[in-house]
Amino acid sequence: MPAPPARSPEKFLNLSELMNISDAEIDIRKRFLEFGPDDETRLREIAPVAEHYAQEVIDAFYEHLLAFPDMRAFFPTEQLLNRVKEAQKNYFIRLTQGNYDTTYVEERLNIGAIHERINLPLKSYLGMYNFYLREAGKRIFAALGDDRERAAATFFSLMKLTFFDMELAIDTYIDARERTIRALQQEAIRELSTPVLPFREGLLLLPIIGQIDSQRARQLTEHLLVAIRQNRAKVIVIDITGVPTVDSRVANHLVQTVEAARLMGAKVIISGISPVIALTMVTLGIDLGRILTVGDMQSGIEHAERLLGYRVERVEQDGEDEGE
Amino acid sequence: MAAERVDAVVVPIVSDADLMLARQKGRELAIALGFSHTDTTLLATAISEVARNIVLYAVPGEIRLHVVERAGRRGLMVVAADRGPGIPNIAQAMQDGYSTSRGMGLGLPGSKRLMDEFDIASEVGRGTTVTMIKWAQ
Amino acid sequence: MQVPILRQGDFLIASIQGALTDADLMQLREHLVQSVRRFRSRGVVIDVTVLDVMDSFAARTLRSIANMTRLLGARTVVVGIQPEIAFSMVQLGLTLEGTLTSLDLDDGLALLKSADKKRQRHSDGS
């Protein structure tokens, strides 16, 4: 019986895909750097040199790095330092092994992402590359001394590849920063525009301003459900006066939110349905089912209060202060 | 390498008695990875749904749980694999409201919403593999 | 794992203690239906505060408990659904139609009592 078809999990966890670095893009970058098969050949040819000097170069590098106090913080233990050195040695050797293909790119992106995640400053990261280039350069010229043309060409090949790597590393930093900024923005917008206001005992008011997309709907629902528990709310008034358009997707989001609230024992009234939105909904055939809807927030609140057993009366005003 | 799969826990799914074990294992791994209470619940629910599909339509199968890592972030990958009849029209199955048995459907679109990443591969006569990932925050 | 069922006057209270297998759920349904019949209960409270997940089977079973006990004259209220459970339920499209829902046990009992009173008033012809 043939095995079930499976999507390779590795394909899932692909930074190149996430960051939109396609094969075509990689190709363009190599051509821009004028990095081609000859460069690959030259680098492979000095692989033995690289392997021979790898440990030396790494040791020299870390001696340099650890002379800087703010860098020492990244290596609190001997064990960690040795692990990292080993990884760096492999990185160094990999530069001269050829096959600078999509797998190579994915590896480099991952390394960049890890450095970003531990908050290694970009200046240190690029400084590292610079150190390698100089140390490798010295040794290339020493090894190929007689053939100065070849030595220079090889050094240039290494420089092209290193810049290729740096571009990928910087991309991961930028990507991470952009994601953080987006997340913070969304958080800020959420805080500003979906307050859940305890209005009376058992009553929550949720005025929504702005468009409701699926992510916002999700945040709104989560926030509301926790608030229901915290406030022991029985009635919620969701006011959508500030929501510009209500199409079937938005309506679905609202219906889901109402259903979730009901599961926690709370009833929802949706207020703020303008005549325009009412027309749109009828035209689109959107049916909010048994969800109670009212035209404005005030009606919504009054209705909610009645449901909770409040009776709001206007007290006659005497025009005089209290007291006899 | 793109991803490191550090651990794999396999739960064979043969009958509904295995569902609880699958949920439990998922929960244990999620807690070990530091998932929030909410995320742990969502994960366990998604596991229950995809494993239940196996029980209902495609026994035997298995749930494989892998701890995965990408760019320094850890997550849990759930693979629900079976050699059942396969799904003839995946697009339709992924639409909300589609159901093959009385009223409940395959719960696939819902499971997708509960997780961060979702993929499904299916071939009629060969089987189905659902892969889902939830990342620790 | 057996779910303990307590009797409080006209009402039955079933408190789920932890994770339940499909068999446990079906046993609970059986047990509740028999108890409603035996004690002529007018209401059933099912407390799911500690339930680990509510999946499609659990939701279906709760709905069928409500349907079956209603035929025997009792209303069912499910209480204690936690925010993350409620959230995952709507993501999966699971409603608990046919059951009442309340935040917790106290609210659930209060709801059953007031629902009961309404029913009695109606049957009094008022």
XYZ file of C-alpha atoms in Angstrom:
587
model
C 0.000 0.000 0.000
C 1.657 3.261 -1.046
C 2.550 5.728 1.651
C 0.260 8.701 2.053
C 1.344 11.829 0.264
C 2.935 14.352 2.558
C 4.076 17.868 2.048
C 7.641 18.028 3.180
C 7.641 19.824 6.505
C 10.889 21.533 5.563
C 8.998 23.301 2.801
C 6.824 24.800 5.465
C 9.520 26.382 7.459
C 11.042 28.267 4.621
C 12.432 31.708 5.334
C 13.102 32.341 1.659
C 9.425 31.961 0.931
C 8.361 34.046 3.883
C 10.750 36.826 2.965
C 9.987 36.630 -0.760
C 13.486 35.726 -1.819
C 12.775 33.678 -4.889
C 15.200 31.792 -7.067
C 14.882 34.580 -9.607
C 15.818 37.133 -6.966
C 18.890 35.121 -5.950
C 19.896 34.985 -9.563
C 19.604 38.749 -9.944
C 21.691 39.332 -6.855
C 24.466 37.078 -8.081
C 24.492 38.746 -11.461
C 24.599 42.167 -9.872
C 27.616 41.105 -7.836
C 28.993 39.484 -10.975
C 29.284 36.255 -9.061
C 29.367 33.285 -11.411
C 30.726 29.769 -11.996
C 34.329 31.005 -12.198
C 34.025 32.489 -8.756
C 32.671 29.252 -7.430
C 35.589 27.357 -8.974
C 38.144 29.703 -7.477
C 36.608 29.398 -4.049
C 36.475 25.625 -4.179
C 40.133 25.617 -5.121
C 41.123 27.316 -1.908
C 38.929 25.097 0.229
C 41.983 23.226 1.568
C 43.524 26.553 2.560
C 40.364 27.591 4.354
C 40.064 24.302 6.199
C 43.686 24.527 7.269
C 43.338 28.012 8.689
C 39.768 27.855 9.945
C 40.534 27.292 13.612
C 43.245 29.948 13.630
C 40.999 32.534 12.056
C 38.134 31.758 14.429
C 40.351 31.956 17.476
C 41.762 35.270 16.311
C 38.277 36.522 15.673
C 36.956 35.707 19.109
C 40.005 37.135 20.755
C 39.232 40.372 18.961
C 35.513 40.198 19.758
C 35.878 39.442 23.440
C 38.141 42.441 23.899
C 34.923 44.467 23.646
C 32.928 44.357 26.902
C 29.481 44.706 25.349
C 30.220 41.711 23.148
C 31.252 39.550 26.092
C 27.651 39.639 27.323
C 26.670 37.370 24.452
C 28.885 34.575 25.723
C 28.211 34.091 29.414
C 29.542 30.534 29.556
C 32.577 28.711 28.207
C 30.236 26.044 26.877
C 28.235 28.534 24.848
C 31.362 30.152 23.504
C 32.740 26.839 22.296
C 29.472 25.930 20.650
C 29.347 29.225 18.836
C 32.987 28.963 17.769
C 32.287 25.555 16.294
C 29.324 26.952 14.381
C 31.375 29.874 13.103
C 34.134 27.563 11.962
C 31.635 25.616 9.926
C 30.310 28.856 8.502
C 33.790 29.913 7.481
C 34.533 26.610 5.810
C 31.184 26.594 4.031
C 32.214 29.746 2.174
C 34.605 27.701 0.067
C 32.547 24.573 -0.521
C 30.623 25.636 -3.587
C 26.945 24.935 -4.255
C 25.678 28.396 -3.411
C 22.115 27.346 -4.136
C 18.701 27.712 -2.472
C 19.759 25.494 0.416
C 22.779 27.720 0.975
C 20.552 30.775 0.931
C 18.116 29.244 3.401
C 20.979 28.396 5.761
C 22.333 31.926 5.610
C 18.903 33.407 6.233
C 18.492 31.227 9.283
C 21.840 32.251 10.671
C 20.971 35.886 10.121
C 17.611 35.442 11.817
C 19.195 33.789 14.833
C 21.665 36.638 15.235
C 18.834 39.142 14.963
C 16.825 37.283 17.525
C 19.604 37.383 20.081
C 19.868 41.114 19.395
C 23.356 41.117 18.038
C 23.800 44.662 16.716
C 24.149 44.965 12.968
C 27.427 46.864 13.406
C 28.916 43.844 15.170
C 27.566 41.444 12.614
C 29.031 43.421 9.712
C 32.216 43.977 11.677
C 32.555 40.209 11.886
C 32.330 39.838 8.139
C 34.969 42.484 7.714
C 37.347 40.665 10.057
C 36.904 37.396 8.170
C 37.537 39.022 4.840
C 40.771 40.581 6.033
C 42.051 37.439 7.709
C 41.054 35.254 4.802
C 42.550 37.757 2.380
C 45.913 37.697 4.149
C 46.030 33.927 4.007
C 44.903 33.720 0.388
C 47.687 36.064 -0.680
C 50.162 34.119 1.424
C 49.081 30.786 -0.084
C 48.851 31.957 -3.704
C 51.690 34.478 -3.461
C 53.370 33.522 -6.712
C 50.279 33.950 -8.767
C 49.179 37.433 -7.820
C 46.475 37.596 -10.439
C 44.898 34.427 -9.191
C 45.230 35.542 -5.582
C 43.486 38.829 -6.349
C 40.754 37.115 -8.378
C 40.169 34.621 -5.582
C 39.995 37.344 -2.993
C 37.444 39.196 -5.113
C 35.390 36.008 -5.411
C 35.368 35.678 -1.663
C 34.419 39.319 -1.310
C 31.492 38.892 -3.689
C 30.220 35.878 -1.761
C 30.636 37.616 1.564
C 28.615 40.560 0.330
C 25.998 38.133 -0.930
C 25.826 36.695 2.594
C 25.696 40.132 4.179
C 22.794 41.126 1.991
C 20.877 38.097 3.220
C 21.790 38.814 6.827
C 20.655 42.427 6.565
C 17.443 41.262 4.916
C 16.654 39.127 7.939
C 17.225 42.088 10.231
C 14.979 44.308 8.174
C 12.327 41.625 7.927
C 12.327 41.106 11.658
C 12.118 44.830 12.354
C 9.246 45.236 9.924
C 7.339 42.417 11.536
C 7.886 43.930 14.952
C 6.729 47.329 13.792
C 3.624 45.863 12.221
C 2.825 43.928 15.372
C 3.291 46.992 17.562
C 1.142 49.089 15.273
C -1.615 46.580 15.367
C -1.367 46.353 19.119
C -1.604 50.135 19.402
C -4.564 50.323 17.086
C -6.285 47.598 18.964
C -5.797 49.320 22.295
C -7.081 52.588 20.945
C -10.030 51.340 19.057
C -11.514 48.386 20.856
C -11.928 49.359 24.438
C -14.209 47.158 26.460
C -15.919 49.427 28.951
C -17.641 48.149 32.050
C -20.691 50.341 32.057
C -22.849 49.051 34.841
C -22.697 45.925 36.853
C -23.156 43.157 34.368
C -23.078 45.456 31.369
C -20.191 45.960 28.985
C -20.003 48.539 26.266
C -17.848 47.873 23.234
C -17.734 50.800 20.801
C -15.878 49.859 17.625
C -14.182 52.494 15.514
C -12.831 51.630 12.114
C -12.829 48.688 9.769
C -13.183 45.194 11.135
C -10.909 42.681 9.438
C -10.463 39.105 10.519
C -7.482 39.799 12.716
C -9.186 42.653 14.472
C -12.347 40.608 14.868
C -10.302 37.900 16.497
C -8.628 40.285 18.909
C -11.933 41.894 19.706
C -13.539 38.555 20.469
C -10.699 37.365 22.671
C -10.665 40.626 24.576
C -14.431 40.592 25.016
C -14.575 37.009 26.271
C -11.965 37.643 28.939
C -13.816 40.800 29.954
C -17.055 38.854 30.279
C -15.444 36.549 32.757
C -13.678 39.306 34.654
C -16.758 41.503 34.913
C -19.341 38.734 35.122
C -21.119 40.500 32.321
C -24.571 39.427 31.248
C -25.266 41.962 28.535
C -22.922 43.495 25.993
C -23.668 46.427 23.769
C -21.474 46.391 20.686
C -21.753 49.714 18.951
C -20.781 49.831 15.315
C -21.538 53.476 14.617
C -17.855 53.970 13.845
C -17.573 51.017 11.487
C -17.579 52.347 7.913
C -18.772 49.301 6.013
C -20.559 46.148 6.923
C -20.367 43.473 4.283
C -21.051 39.791 4.691
C -17.566 39.132 6.065
C -17.900 41.762 8.750
C -21.368 40.481 9.526
C -19.949 36.986 9.920
C -17.328 38.268 12.317
C -20.002 39.958 14.384
C -22.147 36.847 14.403
C -19.197 34.783 15.610
C -18.417 37.250 18.351
C -22.021 37.192 19.488
C -22.073 33.395 19.504
C -18.915 33.198 21.551
C -20.339 35.655 24.080
C -23.511 33.611 24.308
C -21.493 30.519 25.155
C -20.315 32.414 28.194
C -23.831 33.332 29.155
C -23.882 36.888 27.853
C -26.391 38.444 25.525
C -25.267 40.871 22.861
C -27.077 43.877 21.462
C -25.620 45.455 18.356
C -26.272 49.138 18.114
C -25.282 51.833 15.666
C -26.672 50.373 12.522
C -27.133 53.367 10.301
C -29.861 53.497 7.639
C -27.187 53.114 4.989
C -25.773 50.002 6.577
C -29.255 48.622 7.087
C -29.923 49.071 3.390
C -26.633 47.474 2.453
C -27.303 44.497 4.632
C -30.767 43.955 3.271
C -29.490 44.327 -0.287
C -26.696 41.857 0.299
C -29.055 39.490 1.994
C -27.130 39.603 5.240
C -29.175 38.223 8.053
C -28.025 38.668 11.588
C -30.516 36.063 12.654
C -31.742 36.382 16.154
C -29.181 38.974 17.140
C -30.857 41.995 18.586
C -30.011 45.179 16.742
C -30.937 48.774 17.377
C -30.278 52.031 15.613
C -28.184 53.968 18.081
C -26.014 53.456 21.116
C -28.436 55.079 23.482
C -31.219 52.695 22.537
C -28.760 49.864 22.879
C -27.797 50.867 26.370
C -31.385 51.451 27.449
C -32.392 48.088 26.139
C -29.462 46.452 27.897
C -30.379 48.107 31.161
C -33.931 46.867 30.870
C -32.684 43.363 30.248
C -30.651 43.611 33.412
C -33.664 44.776 35.349
C -32.794 48.424 35.622
C -35.366 51.058 35.136
C -34.008 54.458 34.288
C -36.196 57.383 35.294
C -35.674 61.004 34.845
C -35.842 62.844 38.135
C -37.651 66.178 38.207
C -35.258 69.043 38.679
C -36.219 71.688 41.240
C -33.627 74.208 40.267
C -32.615 74.369 43.911
C -29.802 72.723 45.778
C -30.359 69.757 47.965
C -31.124 70.302 51.590
C -34.208 71.922 53.111
C 19.295 23.550 7.396
C 15.846 24.975 7.208
C 14.328 23.375 10.269
C 15.349 21.164 13.082
C 12.871 18.586 14.246
C 14.056 17.873 17.697
C 11.401 15.545 19.038
C 8.719 13.350 17.558
C 5.852 11.827 19.477
C 3.652 9.453 17.528
C 0.128 8.575 18.604
C -1.539 5.839 16.551
C -5.197 6.638 15.925
C -7.346 3.571 15.735
C -10.434 4.422 17.740
C -11.914 7.349 19.580
C -10.183 6.224 22.745
C -6.951 7.474 21.173
C -8.173 11.033 20.800
C -7.660 11.920 24.401
C -4.099 10.640 24.317
C -3.333 12.698 21.232
C -4.745 15.834 22.897
C -2.865 15.105 26.067
C 0.463 14.639 24.329
C -0.102 17.816 22.373
C -0.923 19.662 25.554
C 2.168 18.340 27.323
C 4.480 19.442 24.549
C 2.788 22.809 24.286
C 3.216 23.445 27.986
C 6.846 22.337 27.822
C 7.363 24.847 25.013
C 5.848 27.608 27.105
C 2.663 28.078 25.121
C 0.028 30.274 26.735
C -3.039 28.639 28.205
C -5.147 29.885 25.323
C -2.768 28.597 22.669
C -2.528 25.241 24.407
C -6.303 24.924 24.313
C -6.537 25.927 20.669
C -3.831 23.431 19.787
C -5.456 20.584 21.703
C -8.786 21.351 20.051
C -7.260 21.335 16.575
C -5.549 18.016 17.309
C -8.842 16.583 18.485
C -10.598 17.622 15.299
C -8.078 16.309 12.784
C -7.604 13.104 14.734
C -11.345 12.684 14.855
C -11.487 12.858 11.063
C -9.196 9.880 10.988
C -11.452 8.002 13.389
C -14.549 8.849 11.416
C -13.323 8.317 7.879
C -9.859 6.901 7.601
C -8.781 4.546 10.324
C -5.974 3.685 10.967
C -3.828 6.713 10.949
C -1.538 8.575 13.235
C -0.841 11.885 14.833
C 2.808 12.901 14.827
C 3.917 15.745 17.044
C 7.217 17.470 16.330
C 8.909 20.292 18.108
C 10.176 22.533 15.353
C 12.368 25.559 15.221
C 12.716 28.343 12.750
C 15.000 31.323 13.151
C 15.217 30.913 16.873
C 11.502 30.530 17.477
C 10.066 27.229 18.602
C 6.755 25.709 17.736
C 4.775 22.539 17.590
C 4.040 20.795 14.329
C 1.084 18.416 14.184
C 0.916 15.929 11.343
C -2.290 13.927 10.949
C -1.649 11.180 8.415
C -3.863 8.401 7.183
C -4.180 5.969 4.291
C -7.894 6.425 3.985
C -10.043 7.262 0.987
C -8.619 10.732 0.508
C -10.559 13.933 -0.099
C -11.737 14.355 -3.687
C -12.223 18.091 -3.571
C -9.926 19.803 -1.102
C -11.032 23.291 -2.028
C -14.584 22.398 -1.207
C -13.580 20.735 2.055
C -11.755 23.882 3.065
C -14.828 25.990 2.543
C -16.879 26.748 5.570
C -20.117 24.901 5.782
C -19.038 21.901 3.759
C -19.976 18.640 5.398
C -19.734 15.009 4.491
C -21.668 13.616 7.397
C -24.594 14.794 9.450
C -24.013 18.414 10.104
C -20.467 18.671 11.329
C -18.139 18.493 8.369
C -14.443 17.879 8.520
C -13.642 20.800 10.749
C -10.727 21.637 8.479
C -11.322 25.356 7.972
C -11.897 25.632 11.699
C -8.715 23.759 12.549
C -6.860 26.043 10.197
C -8.150 29.059 12.073
C -6.990 27.602 15.358
C -3.412 27.152 14.165
C -0.793 29.477 12.698
C 0.147 27.463 9.609
C -1.824 24.803 7.820
C -1.307 22.539 4.857
C -3.253 19.619 3.494
C -2.265 17.032 0.911
C -4.703 14.383 -0.155
C -5.077 11.881 -2.931
C -8.132 9.773 -3.573
C -7.244 6.178 -2.868
C -3.953 6.995 -1.161
C -4.791 9.007 1.879
C -4.549 12.379 3.503
C -1.879 14.259 5.369
C -2.695 17.396 7.296
C 0.210 19.439 8.600
C -0.279 22.273 11.077
C 2.074 24.429 13.100
C 1.541 26.631 16.104
C 4.361 28.880 17.252
C 5.137 29.796 20.806
C 4.722 33.514 21.369
C -14.054 8.674 34.162
C -17.509 8.936 35.628
C -18.968 12.379 35.955
C -20.569 12.903 39.381
C -24.178 14.059 39.297
C -25.637 15.880 42.268
C -29.262 16.487 42.891
C -30.433 19.834 44.194
C -34.194 19.810 44.538
C -35.690 19.814 41.071
C -32.321 20.222 39.436
C -29.398 18.002 38.581
C -25.819 19.243 38.541
C -23.165 17.394 36.559
C -19.631 18.636 37.204
C -17.052 17.551 34.689
C -13.804 16.947 36.508
C -11.266 16.826 33.702
C -10.590 15.425 30.274
C -13.329 13.158 28.926
C -13.183 10.418 26.356
C -16.011 9.930 23.880
C -17.191 6.982 25.952
C -17.271 9.125 29.104
C -19.464 11.669 27.327
C -21.893 9.068 26.131
C -22.036 7.558 29.589
C -22.777 11.001 31.014
C -25.662 11.402 28.614
C -27.069 8.014 29.543
C -26.710 8.734 33.239
C -28.301 12.186 33.015
C -31.259 11.006 30.993
C -31.949 8.212 33.433
C -31.607 10.560 36.394
C -33.947 13.146 34.894
C -36.527 10.466 34.404
C -36.023 9.000 37.846
C -36.172 12.260 39.780
C -38.563 14.097 37.444
C -35.972 16.873 37.280
C -36.921 20.149 35.693
C -33.409 21.338 34.970
C -29.901 20.098 34.311
C -26.701 22.050 34.856
C -23.595 20.779 33.111
C -20.473 22.441 34.470
C -17.633 22.364 31.952
C -15.280 24.758 33.756
C -12.495 22.188 33.858
C -13.121 20.483 30.522
C -9.885 20.444 28.518
C -11.314 20.902 25.039
C -14.738 21.186 23.523
C -14.543 19.456 20.175
C -17.296 18.606 17.728
C -18.204 15.362 19.470
C -18.488 16.990 22.872
C -20.636 19.782 21.457
C -22.878 17.296 19.672
C -23.262 15.238 22.813
C -24.164 18.235 24.933
C -26.769 19.233 22.378
C -28.264 15.773 22.372
C -28.379 15.767 26.177
C -30.377 18.985 25.984
C -32.711 17.564 23.363
C -33.299 14.310 25.152
C -33.849 15.835 28.576
C -36.180 18.426 27.131
C -38.407 15.627 25.904
C -38.526 14.541 29.525
C -39.483 18.007 30.694
C -36.123 19.451 31.726
C -34.118 22.434 30.469
C -30.365 22.173 30.216
C -27.839 24.897 30.900
C -24.139 24.554 30.172
C -21.977 26.657 32.468
C -18.333 27.483 32.856
C -17.229 27.685 29.237
C -13.874 29.467 29.431
C -12.876 32.257 27.023
C -10.410 30.141 25.085
C -12.906 27.292 24.801
C -15.638 29.651 23.617
C -13.187 31.090 21.131
C -12.135 27.748 19.718
C -15.751 26.641 19.518
C -16.766 29.496 17.286
C -13.679 28.975 15.140
C -14.865 25.430 14.612
C -18.446 26.550 14.072
C -19.717 24.695 17.135
C -22.828 26.200 18.646
C -24.704 24.738 21.547
C -28.111 25.304 20.082
C -30.868 24.019 22.213
C -29.006 24.579 25.444
C -28.951 27.579 27.699
C -25.579 28.901 28.741
C -24.372 30.780 31.782
C -21.126 32.009 33.194
C -21.026 29.700 36.195
C -22.972 27.361 38.432
C -24.740 30.053 40.450
C -25.870 31.933 37.377
C -26.904 28.679 35.748
C -29.115 27.656 38.644
C -30.636 31.137 38.811
C -31.391 30.949 35.104
C -33.048 27.557 35.446
C -35.141 28.767 38.345
C -36.393 31.802 36.477
C -37.034 29.755 33.359
C -38.978 27.369 35.534
C -41.087 30.150 37.006
C -41.922 31.430 33.549
C -43.013 28.006 32.486
C -45.236 27.627 35.524
C -46.843 30.995 34.915
C -47.613 30.002 31.354
C -49.106 26.719 32.345
C -51.234 28.521 34.872
C -52.870 30.122 31.882
C -51.614 33.612 32.711
